[in-house]
mmCIF file of C-alpha atoms in Angstrom:
data_model
loop_
_atom_site.group_PDB
_atom_site.id
_atom_site.type_symbol
_atom_site.label_atom_id
_atom_site.label_comp_id
_atom_site.label_asym_id
_atom_site.label_seq_id
_atom_site.Cartn_x
_atom_site.Cartn_y
_atom_site.Cartn_z
ATOM 1 C CA MET H 71 -0.407 -0.273 0.034
ATOM 2 C CA LYS H 72 1.215 3.258 -1.242
ATOM 3 C CA CYS H 73 0.974 6.415 1.161
ATOM 4 C CA ILE H 74 1.410 9.571 2.069
ATOM 5 C CA ILE H 75 2.165 11.520 5.808
ATOM 6 C CA ILE H 76 1.177 15.299 6.132
ATOM 7 C CA ASP H 77 1.190 16.270 9.645
ATOM 8 C CA ASP H 78 2.963 20.902 10.696
ATOM 9 C CA GLU H 79 4.713 18.612 13.389
ATOM 10 C CA PRO H 80 8.750 16.796 11.895
ATOM 11 C CA LEU H 81 9.252 14.599 15.263
ATOM 12 C CA ALA H 82 4.896 13.119 14.242
ATOM 13 C CA VAL H 83 6.238 12.510 10.469
ATOM 14 C CA ARG H 84 9.833 11.676 11.919
ATOM 15 C CA LEU H 85 8.103 8.908 14.080
ATOM 16 C CA LEU H 86 5.781 8.155 11.916
ATOM 17 C CA GLU H 87 7.925 7.724 8.446
ATOM 18 C CA THR H 88 8.930 5.142 10.981
ATOM 19 C CA PHE H 89 5.961 2.683 11.736
ATOM 20 C CA VAL H 90 6.584 3.252 8.242
ATOM 21 C CA GLN H 91 9.726 1.724 7.289
ATOM 22 C CA LYS H 92 9.550 -1.327 8.706
ATOM 23 C CA THR H 93 5.659 -2.280 8.834
ATOM 24 C CA PRO H 94 5.645 -5.185 5.709
ATOM 25 C CA ASP H 95 2.350 -3.796 3.211
ATOM 26 C CA LEU H 96 3.570 0.401 3.301
ATOM 27 C CA GLU H 97 5.849 2.000 0.356
ATOM 28 C CA LEU H 98 6.043 5.542 2.351
ATOM 29 C CA GLN H 99 6.009 8.429 -1.203
ATOM 30 C CA ALA H 100 6.508 11.677 0.850
ATOM 31 C CA SER H 101 6.223 13.638 3.311
ATOM 32 C CA PHE H 102 5.113 17.341 3.975
ATOM 33 C CA THR H 103 5.482 19.528 7.536
ATOM 34 C CA ASP H 104 2.962 22.124 4.496
ATOM 35 C CA SER H 105 -0.038 21.184 4.227
ATOM 36 C CA VAL H 106 -0.507 23.058 0.646
ATOM 37 C CA GLU H 107 2.267 20.669 -0.377
ATOM 38 C CA GLY H 108 -0.070 17.971 1.242
ATOM 39 C CA ALA H 109 -3.131 18.367 -0.830
ATOM 40 C CA ALA H 110 -1.468 19.132 -4.038
ATOM 41 C CA ALA H 111 0.350 15.294 -3.651
ATOM 42 C CA ILE H 112 -3.329 14.333 -2.735
ATOM 43 C CA LYS H 113 -5.162 14.702 -5.720
ATOM 44 C CA GLU H 114 -2.638 13.017 -7.865
ATOM 45 C CA GLY H 115 -4.154 10.303 -5.686
ATOM 46 C CA LYS H 116 -1.564 7.553 -6.489
ATOM 47 C CA ALA H 117 -1.511 7.026 -2.380
ATOM 48 C CA ASP H 118 -3.827 4.060 -1.102
ATOM 49 C CA LEU H 119 -3.199 6.042 2.801
ATOM 50 C CA VAL H 120 -3.147 9.596 3.865
ATOM 51 C CA PHE H 121 -1.968 9.392 7.107
ATOM 52 C CA LEU H 122 -3.183 13.274 8.197
ATOM 53 C CA ASP H 123 -3.502 15.220 10.803
ATOM 54 C CA ILE H 124 -6.242 17.323 11.523
ATOM 55 C CA GLN H 125 -5.251 21.111 12.873
ATOM 56 C CA MET H 126 -2.343 22.413 10.646
ATOM 57 C CA PRO H 127 -2.520 26.133 8.892
ATOM 58 C CA ASP H 128 -3.200 27.351 5.989
ATOM 59 C CA LEU H 129 -5.356 24.587 5.079
ATOM 60 C CA ASP H 130 -6.331 21.087 7.954
ATOM 61 C CA GLY H 131 -7.239 17.271 8.359
ATOM 62 C CA MET H 132 -10.948 17.986 8.147
ATOM 63 C CA GLU H 133 -10.570 20.321 4.729
ATOM 64 C CA LEU H 134 -7.744 17.584 2.675
ATOM 65 C CA ALA H 135 -9.700 14.900 3.626
ATOM 66 C CA ARG H 136 -12.737 16.199 1.946
ATOM 67 C CA ILE H 137 -10.609 16.524 -1.209
ATOM 68 C CA VAL H 138 -8.955 12.661 -1.215
ATOM 69 C CA PRO H 139 -9.863 10.814 -4.330
ATOM 70 C CA PRO H 140 -11.927 8.289 -3.845
ATOM 71 C CA GLN H 141 -9.979 5.479 -4.712
ATOM 72 C CA THR H 142 -7.823 6.383 -1.707
ATOM 73 C CA ARG H 143 -7.946 6.470 2.480
ATOM 74 C CA ILE H 144 -7.475 8.452 5.385
ATOM 75 C CA ILE H 145 -5.770 6.672 9.020
ATOM 76 C CA PHE H 146 -6.158 10.187 11.124
ATOM 77 C CA THR H 147 -3.064 11.347 13.237
ATOM 78 C CA THR H 148 -4.222 13.943 15.960
ATOM 79 C CA ALA H 149 -3.393 15.166 19.895
ATOM 80 C CA PHE H 150 -7.440 16.038 19.956
ATOM 81 C CA LYS H 151 -9.734 13.499 20.111
ATOM 82 C CA GLU H 152 -12.943 14.924 20.142
ATOM 83 C CA TYR H 153 -11.957 15.125 15.793
ATOM 84 C CA ALA H 154 -13.397 11.133 16.576
ATOM 85 C CA PHE H 155 -16.566 11.288 16.058
ATOM 86 C CA GLU H 156 -16.541 13.920 12.295
ATOM 87 C CA SER H 157 -13.526 11.932 10.501
ATOM 88 C CA TYR H 158 -16.355 8.731 10.593
ATOM 89 C CA GLU H 159 -18.055 11.340 8.018
ATOM 90 C CA VAL H 160 -15.563 11.609 5.374
ATOM 91 C CA ARG H 161 -13.222 7.840 4.749
ATOM 92 C CA ALA H 162 -11.693 7.591 7.605
ATOM 93 C CA LEU H 163 -10.387 4.083 8.109
ATOM 94 C CA ASP H 164 -8.717 5.221 11.901
ATOM 95 C CA PHE H 165 -8.438 7.556 14.196
ATOM 96 C CA LEU H 166 -5.092 7.487 16.020
ATOM 97 C CA LEU H 167 -4.088 9.343 19.089
ATOM 98 C CA LYS H 168 -1.216 11.275 19.545
ATOM 99 C CA PRO H 169 1.413 10.321 21.355
ATOM 100 C CA ILE H 170 0.626 7.724 18.685
ATOM 101 C CA ARG H 171 2.025 3.951 19.772
ATOM 102 C CA TYR H 172 3.486 1.448 17.327
ATOM 103 C CA SER H 173 0.720 -2.058 18.759
ATOM 104 C CA LYS H 174 -2.037 1.375 17.433
ATOM 105 C CA PHE H 175 -0.328 1.558 14.579
ATOM 106 C CA LEU H 176 -0.805 -1.366 12.977
ATOM 107 C CA VAL H 177 -4.389 -1.982 13.942
ATOM 108 C CA ALA H 178 -4.667 0.678 11.507
ATOM 109 C CA ILE H 179 -2.973 -0.972 8.993
ATOM 110 C CA ASP H 180 -4.551 -4.510 9.495
ATOM 111 C CA LYS H 181 -8.230 -2.346 8.446
ATOM 112 C CA ALA H 182 -6.589 -1.106 5.903
ATOM 113 C CA ARG H 183 -5.203 -4.797 4.131
ATOM 114 C CA GLU H 184 -9.740 -5.390 4.910
ATOM 115 C CA TRP H 185 -9.982 -3.102 2.894
ATOM 116 C CA PHE H 186 -7.718 -3.011 -0.170
ATOM 117 C CA SER H 187 -8.238 -7.230 -0.037
ATOM 118 C CA PRO H 188 -11.199 -7.434 -1.768
ATOM 119 C CA HIS H 189 -11.460 -3.839 -3.782
ATOM 120 C CA GLN H 190 -8.115 -5.852 -5.098
ATOM 121 C CA SER H 191 -9.600 -9.450 -5.383
ATOM 122 C CA PRO H 192 -13.407 -9.641 -8.287
ATOM 123 C CA GLN H 193 -13.979 -12.776 -6.652
ATOM 124 C CA ARG H 194 -14.377 -12.145 -2.808
ATOM 125 C CA ALA H 195 -16.062 -8.506 -3.859
ATOM 126 C CA GLU H 196 -18.917 -10.974 -5.000
ATOM 127 C CA GLU H 197 -18.790 -12.509 -0.868
ATOM 128 C CA PRO H 198 -19.694 -9.915 1.438
ATOM 129 C CA HIS H 199 -20.763 -12.426 4.277
ATOM 130 C CA ASP H 200 -17.339 -12.497 5.858
ATOM 131 C CA ARG H 201 -16.909 -8.584 5.179
ATOM 132 C CA THR H 202 -17.504 -5.759 8.035
ATOM 133 C CA ILE H 203 -18.461 -2.297 8.293
ATOM 134 C CA PHE H 204 -17.712 0.052 12.833
ATOM 135 C CA LEU H 205 -20.443 2.430 13.020
ATOM 136 C CA ARG H 206 -20.733 4.813 15.922
ATOM 137 C CA VAL H 207 -24.140 4.594 16.680
ATOM 138 C CA ASP H 208 -25.308 6.748 20.313
ATOM 139 C CA GLY H 209 -21.844 6.603 21.250
ATOM 140 C CA ASP H 210 -20.427 3.239 21.115
ATOM 141 C CA LEU H 211 -18.368 1.710 17.597
ATOM 142 C CA ARG H 212 -20.996 -1.342 16.748
ATOM 143 C CA GLN H 213 -19.276 -3.207 14.192
ATOM 144 C CA LEU H 214 -22.174 -4.832 10.512
ATOM 145 C CA SER H 215 -21.945 -7.675 8.606
ATOM 146 C CA LEU H 216 -22.646 -5.559 4.823
ATOM 147 C CA SER H 217 -24.699 -9.145 4.620
ATOM 148 C CA LYS H 218 -26.996 -8.518 6.737
ATOM 149 C CA ILE H 219 -27.731 -4.712 5.147
ATOM 150 C CA LEU H 220 -30.203 -3.953 3.815
ATOM 151 C CA TYR H 221 -30.503 -0.956 2.320
ATOM 152 C CA VAL H 222 -29.603 2.929 4.394
ATOM 153 C CA SER H 223 -31.777 6.252 4.278
ATOM 154 C CA GLY H 224 -30.900 9.888 4.460
ATOM 155 C CA MET H 225 -32.398 12.744 6.359
ATOM 156 C CA LYS H 226 -29.589 15.845 7.010
ATOM 157 C CA ASP H 227 -26.195 14.957 8.774
ATOM 158 C CA TYR H 228 -28.012 12.308 9.329
ATOM 159 C CA VAL H 229 -28.107 7.957 8.203
ATOM 160 C CA MET H 230 -30.547 4.943 9.179
ATOM 161 C CA PHE H 231 -29.575 1.647 8.121
ATOM 162 C CA TYR H 232 -32.170 -1.018 8.019
ATOM 163 C CA ILE H 233 -31.210 -4.338 8.906
ATOM 164 C CA ASP H 234 -32.120 -7.715 8.705
ATOM 165 C CA GLY H 235 -34.103 -9.325 11.133
ATOM 166 C CA GLU H 236 -33.693 -6.059 13.192
ATOM 167 C CA ARG H 237 -36.813 -4.313 13.855
ATOM 168 C CA ARG H 238 -35.352 -0.405 13.930
ATOM 169 C CA PRO H 239 -32.970 0.771 12.011
ATOM 170 C CA LEU H 240 -29.041 2.516 13.047
ATOM 171 C CA ILE H 241 -28.781 5.931 12.701
ATOM 172 C CA THR H 242 -25.216 7.223 12.974
ATOM 173 C CA HIS H 243 -24.196 10.600 12.208
ATOM 174 C CA MET H 244 -22.788 10.652 8.748
ATOM 175 C CA THR H 245 -23.321 12.107 5.464
ATOM 176 C CA MET H 246 -25.657 9.673 2.202
ATOM 177 C CA LYS H 247 -22.467 10.957 0.435
ATOM 178 C CA ALA H 248 -20.025 9.221 3.637
ATOM 179 C CA VAL H 249 -21.997 6.299 3.211
ATOM 180 C CA GLU H 250 -21.722 6.038 -0.295
ATOM 181 C CA ASP H 251 -18.051 6.111 -0.653
ATOM 182 C CA MET H 252 -18.002 3.877 3.179
ATOM 183 C CA LEU H 253 -18.845 1.047 1.174
ATOM 184 C CA PRO H 254 -18.207 -1.197 -1.731
ATOM 185 C CA SER H 255 -19.854 -0.230 -5.083
ATOM 186 C CA SER H 256 -20.736 -4.027 -5.992
ATOM 187 C CA LEU H 257 -22.884 -4.809 -3.919
ATOM 188 C CA PHE H 258 -24.440 -1.181 -2.118
ATOM 189 C CA MET H 259 -25.760 0.817 -4.959
ATOM 190 C CA ARG H 260 -27.518 4.998 -4.661
ATOM 191 C CA VAL H 261 -30.624 5.017 -6.833
ATOM 192 C CA ASN H 262 -31.977 8.799 -5.518
ATOM 193 C CA ARG H 263 -30.804 11.314 -3.061
ATOM 194 C CA SER H 264 -31.693 9.564 0.187
ATOM 195 C CA TYR H 265 -31.091 5.851 -0.120
ATOM 196 C CA ILE H 266 -28.817 3.307 -0.658
ATOM 197 C CA VAL H 267 -30.101 -0.388 -1.757
ATOM 198 C CA ALA H 268 -27.920 -4.033 -1.069
ATOM 199 C CA LEU H 269 -28.170 -5.033 -4.048
ATOM 200 C CA GLN H 270 -28.326 -8.282 -3.005
ATOM 201 C CA HIS H 271 -31.812 -8.470 -1.084
ATOM 202 C CA ILE H 272 -33.716 -6.213 -3.298
ATOM 203 C CA ARG H 273 -36.850 -9.474 -4.253
ATOM 204 C CA LYS H 274 -38.584 -7.073 -7.766
ATOM 205 C CA VAL H 275 -38.490 -4.142 -9.447
ATOM 206 C CA ASP H 276 -41.584 -2.418 -11.029
ATOM 207 C CA ARG H 277 -43.067 -0.670 -13.867
ATOM 208 C CA ASN H 278 -42.627 1.950 -12.661
ATOM 209 C CA ASP H 279 -38.504 1.536 -11.462
ATOM 210 C CA CYS H 280 -40.245 1.025 -8.581
ATOM 211 C CA ILE H 281 -37.533 -1.631 -5.865
ATOM 212 C CA TYR H 282 -39.124 -3.449 -3.330
ATOM 213 C CA ILE H 283 -36.361 -4.621 -0.156
ATOM 214 C CA GLY H 284 -37.517 -5.691 3.538
ATOM 215 C CA GLU H 285 -40.952 -3.645 4.025
ATOM 216 C CA GLU H 286 -40.352 -0.158 1.620
ATOM 217 C CA ILE H 287 -41.024 0.733 -1.257
ATOM 218 C CA ILE H 288 -37.802 2.495 -2.840
ATOM 219 C CA HIS H 289 -38.076 4.751 -5.984
ATOM 220 C CA ILE H 290 -35.460 5.501 -8.638
ATOM 221 C CA THR H 291 -35.108 8.522 -9.363
ATOM 222 C CA ASP H 292 -34.297 9.260 -13.387
ATOM 223 C CA THR H 293 -30.259 10.300 -12.085
ATOM 224 C CA TYR H 294 -29.405 6.695 -10.501
ATOM 225 C CA LEU H 295 -31.785 5.068 -13.520
ATOM 226 C CA PRO H 296 -28.762 4.448 -15.807
ATOM 227 C CA ALA H 297 -26.400 3.318 -13.554
ATOM 228 C CA PHE H 298 -28.693 0.796 -11.874
ATOM 229 C CA GLN H 299 -30.574 -0.305 -15.573
ATOM 230 C CA THR H 300 -26.686 -0.845 -16.377
ATOM 231 C CA TYR H 301 -26.385 -3.156 -13.598
ATOM 232 C CA ILE H 302 -29.698 -4.963 -14.455
ATOM 233 C CA ASN H 303 -28.750 -5.652 -17.583
ATOM 234 C CA GLN H 304 -25.790 -7.039 -17.032
ATOM 235 C CA ARG H 305 -27.257 -9.363 -14.461
ATOM 236 C CA MET H 306 -29.720 -10.596 -17.152
ATOM 237 C CA LYS H 307 -26.720 -11.840 -19.234
ATOM 238 C CA GLN H 308 -24.905 -13.748 -16.011
#
């Protein structure tokens, strides 16, 4: 995994460089103490991982996180734990609190390996039963199997995950864009501004372009209809 380090503290950069050098599967592309220079490197989209500080002059980490390409994932490194909640809205894989211990660093790298492995292997992408995500619900982290998600609906800055076999949805503070980036596109598809559906749980699609899933009927709007029709056509050919 190719990575970039962006932190305005030189000592923090050197520590992370040391961690990267002694960790298998990691290749350091560049390190930056200047957030503007780091932003230019991020936009090139050559890194799999960005180790990103949050409080920096010129551009802070949250601003930088919003220009990270979809294929790149973020591991935040900061001394301020109050940013942990917000980090889940910008495709962050993990949140490392300074001073960072190598054991915690390795846990974050394991999450990155788990994330990139199924995305690089078409065989595994079709097997959602062994994939999980973590959601922050009522202050706790809840581990959730992708295969159990029926659909996701959005309401302002909150989203509701509807789970197979559970009467009530899991509610978490995220944007629909963040959810869309977090869920694998081979298994989930956005069908209107407020809904993302699990493709494997669709029971039927009627002539009015409405999806029947769980106990919900969800209309596919014109913006998202071409992509959904392409998916259906591909599946009908298999």
